[in-house]
XYZ file of C-alpha atoms in Angstrom:
441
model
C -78.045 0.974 -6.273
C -79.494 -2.127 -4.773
C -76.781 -4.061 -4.634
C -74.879 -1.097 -2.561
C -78.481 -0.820 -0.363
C -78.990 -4.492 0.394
C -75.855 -6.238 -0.513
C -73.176 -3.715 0.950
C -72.242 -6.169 3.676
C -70.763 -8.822 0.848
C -69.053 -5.803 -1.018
C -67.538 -5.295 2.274
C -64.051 -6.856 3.557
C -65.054 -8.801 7.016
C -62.707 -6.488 8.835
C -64.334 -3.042 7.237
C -68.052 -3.666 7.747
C -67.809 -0.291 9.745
C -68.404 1.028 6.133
C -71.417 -0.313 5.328
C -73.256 2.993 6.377
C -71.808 5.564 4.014
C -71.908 2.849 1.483
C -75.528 2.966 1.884
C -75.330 6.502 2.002
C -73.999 6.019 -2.020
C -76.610 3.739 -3.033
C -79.208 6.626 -4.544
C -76.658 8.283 -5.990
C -75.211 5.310 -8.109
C -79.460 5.661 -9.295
C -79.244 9.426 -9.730
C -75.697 9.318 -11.494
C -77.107 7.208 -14.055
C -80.013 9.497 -15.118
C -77.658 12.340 -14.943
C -75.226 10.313 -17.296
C -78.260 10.251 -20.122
C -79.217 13.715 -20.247
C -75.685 14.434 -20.786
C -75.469 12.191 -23.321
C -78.513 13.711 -24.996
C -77.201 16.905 -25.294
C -73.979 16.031 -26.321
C -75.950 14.192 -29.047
C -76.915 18.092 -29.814
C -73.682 19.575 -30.003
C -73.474 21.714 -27.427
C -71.308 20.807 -24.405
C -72.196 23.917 -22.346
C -74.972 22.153 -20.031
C -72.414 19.518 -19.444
C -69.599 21.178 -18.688
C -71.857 23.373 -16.488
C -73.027 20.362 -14.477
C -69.585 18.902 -14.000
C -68.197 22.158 -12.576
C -71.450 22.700 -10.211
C -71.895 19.090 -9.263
C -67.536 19.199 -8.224
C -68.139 22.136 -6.073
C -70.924 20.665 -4.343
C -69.258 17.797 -3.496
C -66.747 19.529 -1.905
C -68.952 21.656 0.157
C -71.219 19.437 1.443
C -68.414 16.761 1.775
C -66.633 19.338 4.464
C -69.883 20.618 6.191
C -71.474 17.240 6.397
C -68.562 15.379 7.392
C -68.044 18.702 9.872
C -71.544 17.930 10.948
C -71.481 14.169 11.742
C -68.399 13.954 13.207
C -69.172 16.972 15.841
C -72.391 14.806 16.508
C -70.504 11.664 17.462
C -68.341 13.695 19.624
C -67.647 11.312 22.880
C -68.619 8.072 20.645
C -65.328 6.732 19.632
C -62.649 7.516 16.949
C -64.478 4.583 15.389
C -68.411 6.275 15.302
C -66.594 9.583 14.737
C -64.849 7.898 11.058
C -67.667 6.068 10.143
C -69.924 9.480 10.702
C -67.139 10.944 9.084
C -67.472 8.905 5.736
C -71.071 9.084 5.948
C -70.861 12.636 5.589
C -68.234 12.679 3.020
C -70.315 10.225 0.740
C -72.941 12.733 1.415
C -70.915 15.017 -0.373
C -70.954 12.755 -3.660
C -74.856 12.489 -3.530
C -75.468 16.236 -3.248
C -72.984 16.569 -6.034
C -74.801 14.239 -8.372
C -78.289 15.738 -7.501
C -77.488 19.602 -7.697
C -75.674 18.325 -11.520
C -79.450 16.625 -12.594
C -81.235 18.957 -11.624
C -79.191 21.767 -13.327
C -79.461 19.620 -16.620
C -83.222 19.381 -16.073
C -83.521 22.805 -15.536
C -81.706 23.210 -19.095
C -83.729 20.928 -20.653
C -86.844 22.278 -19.343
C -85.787 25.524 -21.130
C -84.808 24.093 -24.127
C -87.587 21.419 -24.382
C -89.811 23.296 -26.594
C -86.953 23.747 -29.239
C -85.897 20.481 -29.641
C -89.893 19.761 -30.164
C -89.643 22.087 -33.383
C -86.704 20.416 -34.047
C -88.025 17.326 -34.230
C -91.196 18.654 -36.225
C -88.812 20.077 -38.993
C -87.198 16.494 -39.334
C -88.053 14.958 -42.502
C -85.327 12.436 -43.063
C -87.279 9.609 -43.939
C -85.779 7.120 -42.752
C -87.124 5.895 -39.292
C -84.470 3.088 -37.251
C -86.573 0.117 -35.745
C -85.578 -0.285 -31.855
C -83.775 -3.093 -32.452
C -81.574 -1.232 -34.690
C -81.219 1.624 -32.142
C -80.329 -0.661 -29.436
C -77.655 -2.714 -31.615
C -75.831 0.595 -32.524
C -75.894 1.876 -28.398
C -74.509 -1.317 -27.116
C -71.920 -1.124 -30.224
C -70.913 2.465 -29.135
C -71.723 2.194 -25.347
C -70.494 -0.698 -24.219
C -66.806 -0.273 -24.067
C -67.166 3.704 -22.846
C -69.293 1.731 -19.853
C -66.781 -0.646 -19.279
C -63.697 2.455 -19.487
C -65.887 4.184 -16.839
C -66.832 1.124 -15.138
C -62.963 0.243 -14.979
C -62.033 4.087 -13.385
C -64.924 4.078 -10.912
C -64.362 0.090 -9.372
C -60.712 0.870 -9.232
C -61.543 2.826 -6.053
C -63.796 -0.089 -4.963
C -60.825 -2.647 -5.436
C -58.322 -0.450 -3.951
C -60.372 0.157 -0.435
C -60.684 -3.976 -0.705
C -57.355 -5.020 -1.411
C -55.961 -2.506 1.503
C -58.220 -3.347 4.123
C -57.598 -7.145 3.246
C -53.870 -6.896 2.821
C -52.835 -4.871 5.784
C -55.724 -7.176 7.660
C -53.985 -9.646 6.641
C -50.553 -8.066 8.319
C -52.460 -7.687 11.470
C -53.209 -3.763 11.415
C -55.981 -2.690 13.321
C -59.162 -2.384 11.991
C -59.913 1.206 13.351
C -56.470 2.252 12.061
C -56.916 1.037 8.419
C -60.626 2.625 8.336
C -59.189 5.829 9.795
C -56.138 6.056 7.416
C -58.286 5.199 3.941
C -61.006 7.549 5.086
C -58.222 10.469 5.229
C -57.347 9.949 1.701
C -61.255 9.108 0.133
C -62.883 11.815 2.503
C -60.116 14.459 2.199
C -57.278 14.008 -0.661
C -59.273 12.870 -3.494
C -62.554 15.238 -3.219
C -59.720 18.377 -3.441
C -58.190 16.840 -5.888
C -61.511 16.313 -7.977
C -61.889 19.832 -8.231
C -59.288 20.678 -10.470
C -60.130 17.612 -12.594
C -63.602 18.403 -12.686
C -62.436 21.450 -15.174
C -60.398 18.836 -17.198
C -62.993 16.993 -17.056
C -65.383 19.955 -18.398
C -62.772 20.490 -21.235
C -62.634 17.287 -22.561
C -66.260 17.303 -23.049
C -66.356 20.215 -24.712
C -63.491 19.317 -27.136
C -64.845 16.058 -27.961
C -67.302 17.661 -30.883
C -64.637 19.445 -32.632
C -62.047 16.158 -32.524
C -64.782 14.067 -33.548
C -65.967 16.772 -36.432
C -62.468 17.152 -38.037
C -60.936 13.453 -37.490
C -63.929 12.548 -39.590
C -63.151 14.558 -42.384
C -59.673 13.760 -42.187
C -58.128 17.122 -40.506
C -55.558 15.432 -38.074
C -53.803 18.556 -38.230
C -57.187 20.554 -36.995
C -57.969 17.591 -34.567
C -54.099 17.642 -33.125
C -54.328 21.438 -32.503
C -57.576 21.301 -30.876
C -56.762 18.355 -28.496
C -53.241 20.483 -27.800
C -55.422 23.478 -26.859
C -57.185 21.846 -24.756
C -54.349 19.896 -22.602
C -53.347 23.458 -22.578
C -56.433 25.156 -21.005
C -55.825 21.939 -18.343
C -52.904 22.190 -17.908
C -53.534 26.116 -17.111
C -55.782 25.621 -14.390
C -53.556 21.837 -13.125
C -50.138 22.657 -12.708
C -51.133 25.643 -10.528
C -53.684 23.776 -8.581
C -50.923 21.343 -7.719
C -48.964 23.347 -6.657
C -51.180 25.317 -4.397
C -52.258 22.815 -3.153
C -48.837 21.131 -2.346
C -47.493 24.384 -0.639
C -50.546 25.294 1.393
C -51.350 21.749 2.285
C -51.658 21.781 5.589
C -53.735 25.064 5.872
C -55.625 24.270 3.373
C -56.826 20.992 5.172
C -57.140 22.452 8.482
C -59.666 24.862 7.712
C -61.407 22.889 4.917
C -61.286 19.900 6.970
C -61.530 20.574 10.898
C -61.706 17.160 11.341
C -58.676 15.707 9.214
C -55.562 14.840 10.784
C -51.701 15.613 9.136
C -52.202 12.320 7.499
C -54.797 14.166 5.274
C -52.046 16.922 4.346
C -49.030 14.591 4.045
C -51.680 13.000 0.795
C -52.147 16.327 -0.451
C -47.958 16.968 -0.815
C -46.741 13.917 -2.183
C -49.993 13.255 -4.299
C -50.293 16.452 -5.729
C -48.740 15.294 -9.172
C -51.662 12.908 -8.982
C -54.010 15.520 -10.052
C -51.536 16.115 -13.614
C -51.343 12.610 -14.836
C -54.770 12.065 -13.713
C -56.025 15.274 -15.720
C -53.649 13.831 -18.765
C -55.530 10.477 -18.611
C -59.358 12.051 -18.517
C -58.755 14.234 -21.781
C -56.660 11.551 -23.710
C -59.240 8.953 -23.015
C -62.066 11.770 -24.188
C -59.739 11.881 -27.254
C -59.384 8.010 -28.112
C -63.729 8.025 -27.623
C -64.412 11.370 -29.781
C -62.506 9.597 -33.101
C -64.411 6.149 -32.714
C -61.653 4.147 -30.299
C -63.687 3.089 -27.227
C -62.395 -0.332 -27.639
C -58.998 1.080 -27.392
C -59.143 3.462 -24.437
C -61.530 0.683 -23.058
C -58.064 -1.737 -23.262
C -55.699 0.951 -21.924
C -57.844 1.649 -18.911
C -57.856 -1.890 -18.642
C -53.711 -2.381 -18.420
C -54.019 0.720 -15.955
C -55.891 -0.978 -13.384
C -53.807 -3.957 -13.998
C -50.858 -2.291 -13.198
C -52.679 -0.004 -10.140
C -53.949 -3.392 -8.065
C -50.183 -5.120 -8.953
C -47.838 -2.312 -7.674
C -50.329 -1.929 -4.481
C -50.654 -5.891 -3.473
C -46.773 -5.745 -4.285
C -45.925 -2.508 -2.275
C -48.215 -3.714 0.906
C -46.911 -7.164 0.779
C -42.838 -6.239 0.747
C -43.987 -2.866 2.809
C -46.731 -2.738 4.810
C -45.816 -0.049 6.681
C -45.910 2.140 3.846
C -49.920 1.988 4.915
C -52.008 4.138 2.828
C -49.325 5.649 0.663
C -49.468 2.360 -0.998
C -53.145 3.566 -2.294
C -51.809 6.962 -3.398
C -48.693 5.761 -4.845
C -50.881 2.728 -7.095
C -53.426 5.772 -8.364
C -50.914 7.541 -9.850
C -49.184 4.004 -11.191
C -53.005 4.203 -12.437
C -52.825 7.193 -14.348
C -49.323 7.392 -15.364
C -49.554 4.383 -16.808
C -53.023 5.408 -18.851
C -50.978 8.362 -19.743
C -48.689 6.469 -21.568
C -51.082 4.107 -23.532
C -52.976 6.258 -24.803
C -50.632 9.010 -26.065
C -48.644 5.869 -27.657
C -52.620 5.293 -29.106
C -52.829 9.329 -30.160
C -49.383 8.734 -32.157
C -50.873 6.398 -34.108
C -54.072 7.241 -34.673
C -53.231 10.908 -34.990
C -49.720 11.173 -35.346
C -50.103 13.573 -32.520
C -47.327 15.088 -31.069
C -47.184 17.249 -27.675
C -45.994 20.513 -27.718
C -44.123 19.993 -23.892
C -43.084 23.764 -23.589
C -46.133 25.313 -23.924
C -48.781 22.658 -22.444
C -46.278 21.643 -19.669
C -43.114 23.969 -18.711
C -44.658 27.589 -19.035
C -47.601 27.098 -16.782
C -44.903 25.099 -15.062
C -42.605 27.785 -14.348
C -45.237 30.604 -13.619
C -46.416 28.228 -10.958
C -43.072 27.601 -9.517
C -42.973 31.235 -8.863
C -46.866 31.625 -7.028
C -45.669 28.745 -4.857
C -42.957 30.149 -3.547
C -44.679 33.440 -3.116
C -47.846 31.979 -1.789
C -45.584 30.193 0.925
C -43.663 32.862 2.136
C -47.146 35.079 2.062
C -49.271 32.443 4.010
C -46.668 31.767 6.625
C -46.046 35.363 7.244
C -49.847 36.170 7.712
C -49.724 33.421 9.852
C -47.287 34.674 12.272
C -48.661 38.436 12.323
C -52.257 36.974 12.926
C -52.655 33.251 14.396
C -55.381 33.001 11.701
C -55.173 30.318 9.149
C -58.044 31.337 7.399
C -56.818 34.815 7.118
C -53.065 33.673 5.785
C -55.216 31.532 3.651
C -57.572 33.399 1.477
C -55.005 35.996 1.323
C -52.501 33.925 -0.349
C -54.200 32.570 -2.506
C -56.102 35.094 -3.934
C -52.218 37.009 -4.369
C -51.288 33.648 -6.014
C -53.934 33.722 -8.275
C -52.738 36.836 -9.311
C -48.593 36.246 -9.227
C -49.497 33.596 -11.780
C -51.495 34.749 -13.862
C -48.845 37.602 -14.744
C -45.945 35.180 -14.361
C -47.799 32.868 -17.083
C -48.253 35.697 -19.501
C -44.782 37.201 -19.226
C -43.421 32.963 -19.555
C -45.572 31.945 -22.445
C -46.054 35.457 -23.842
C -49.555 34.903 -24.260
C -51.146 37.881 -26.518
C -54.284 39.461 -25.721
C -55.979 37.903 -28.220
C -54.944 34.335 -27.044
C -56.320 34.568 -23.620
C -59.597 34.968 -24.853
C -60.175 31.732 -25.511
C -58.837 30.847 -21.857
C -61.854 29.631 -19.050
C -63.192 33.323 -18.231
C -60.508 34.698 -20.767
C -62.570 37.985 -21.005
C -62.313 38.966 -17.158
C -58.907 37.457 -17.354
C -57.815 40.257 -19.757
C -59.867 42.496 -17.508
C -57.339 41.911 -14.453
C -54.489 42.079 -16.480
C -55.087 45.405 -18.252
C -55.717 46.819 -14.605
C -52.364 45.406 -13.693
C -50.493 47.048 -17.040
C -49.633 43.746 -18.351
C -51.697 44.429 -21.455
C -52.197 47.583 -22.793
């Protein structure tokens, strides 16, 4: 946090010091995010993944609120400034968003603690093991167990960093304007990637609340039982991905407009051709979960490693034979990114696990249900559009319909049973809705 405060200017390119701003904007929440980090941690430690997945969810939806209305906020306020104050106002605001997110997901976890805290007093009370660890001996095992999950999410949260570096240096370096590289980057980190967190933000939420039950059964040497919990859970993601992509894809453009007054069709071109982004992305969080919850940080620590080898090689190569391919360059090396972590580690889950993906269910069903909603979502929005002039209107109304045109479509493509969709993310109201709609009975 004080390096961002006091030494964001040598962080910096020379030609995007414009930044320096909204990277001091992020400097308390690089503090807060670390606090945050430990009391998930702690109750992980406890079993129960509830409180974290919680958090994740809450802190996601934050971002993305205060992100828009911030951003919103500050850019309307540097009206008549200059496309430059107006982007750098505009980043403020969006790194805003990532602070708020961070601080609403602490103080939910304090909250829970604060509940809890006289329980895990007793707790403690009943404990008669013993056997009491020296700090020394406390502090060995952490950095043995730590260190390489720091350095995994050390490697996925500087790749950003290095991206925004080697793109403003690169197409610097081609003679773009400064204004127009600032502009362009600040479409994709202000707009594309906080909708695409939200999705992964409930991939994110599954993995941690599969990692118990891998960890549990890989130690007692189920691999069957640890290879059907990690497929139910790409499943669940996959459930609430695949759709999101493609809702997002179709709807692009509407969806930016009125989440993001102040984005530009840049924005929404990021959204269509990035939407698989979000799937190998989502892949990539819960395989990496899985290599950590059966004791291989070192090896997800080395495949996140050959990722970001691969993401800053394909982008210096695709800006330096095509620069004019401008930001798409960053889009097109993230998904390199993941796609390539994809890879590794289910090549690491074979071994380890001898797992083996079931592609119909986790992939093609939710797959071909959403083919369906985005087809029918398109035609719907467009339609509403042209009746009312409203894109807010067209908007909510198609998606809500979507949500509801896939849901049926998955059942009737994966045959889901009643019984099954319990266990789905708000599987009780889900069987609610589709009772109401005759698909169960």
């Amino acid at each position: 946090a004080l390096i961002c405060w006091f030494g964001g200017r040598f962080l910096l390119p020379a030609n995007q010091q414009n930044a320096l701003p909204a990277l001091r904007v992020l400097a308390p929440t690089v503090f807060l995010s670390a606090i945050l980090g430990v009391l998930r941690g702690y109750f992980q430690a406890h079993r129960t993944m509830t409180p974290t997945s919680v958090s994740q969810i809450l802190e996601q939806i934050m971002n993305a609120v205060v992100s828009v209305l911030a951003a919103w906020l500050l850019v309307r306020g540097a009206a008549g400034q200059g496309n430059t104050a107006e982007a750098v106002y505009g980043a403020m605001g969006g790194t805003l968003g990532t602070g708020a997110g961070v601080l609403v997901g602490l103080l939910f976890m304090l909250f829970v603690y604060g509940i809890n805290r006289n329980y895990f007093r007793r707790r403690v009370g009943r404990d008669h093991t013993g056997q009491e660890e020296s700090y020394g001996e406390i502090l060995r095992m952490l950095l043995w167990m730590i260190t390489p999950i720091i350095f995994t999410s050390f490697i996925y949260n500087c790749s950003a960093y290095l991206d925004s570096y080697l793109y403003s240096s690169l197409q610097g370096w081609h003679g773009f304007d400064a204004d127009a590289i600032s502009s362009a980057y600040g479409e994709y980190s202000n707009y594309f990637v906080p909708m695409a967190g939200i999705p992964l933000a409930l991939a994110s939420a599954g993995t941690s609340a599969m990692m118990p039950e891998v960890s549990g059964k890989f130690a007692v040497g189920n691999l069957s039982g640890a290879n059907r919990q990690v497929s139910q859970t790409l499943r669940l993601s996959m459930f609430i991905c695949i759709p999101s992509a493609v809702g997002m894809m179709v709807l692009a453009y509407p969806l930016m407009g009125v989440l993001f007054p102040s984005s530009t069709a840049l924005a929404a071109r990021l959204m269509i051709f990035g939407s698989v982004y979000i799937l190998t992305d989502a892949f990539s969080i819960i395989s990496g979960g899985v290599l950590q919850a059966i004791g291989h940080q070192r090896m997800a620590l080395v495949n996140a490693g050959i990722s970001l080898g691969a993401n800053l090689g394909s982008l210096a190569l695709l800006l330096l034979a095509a620069p004019q391919m401008d930001i798409y360059a960053v889009l097109i090396s993230n998904i390199i990114f993941s796609f390539v972590c994809c890879i590794a580690n289910i090549i690491s889950m074979r071994m380890l696990l001898g797992y083996r993906q079931d592609i119909r269910r986790i992939y093609l069903e939710p797959a071909a249900a959403s083919a369906v909603m985005g087809i029918l979502v398109m035609l719907m929005y467009y339609l509403l559009f042209r009746l009312t002039r409203r894109p807010f209107i067209g908007l909510l109304v198609a998606v809500l319909a979507g949500m509801i045109v896939y849901l049926v479509m998955y059942v009737i493509c994966s045959h889901t049973t009643e019984e099954e969709m319990y266990s789905y993310p708000m599987g009780g109201r889900l069987v609610k809705i589709l009772r109401l709609l005759h698909v169960y009975r």
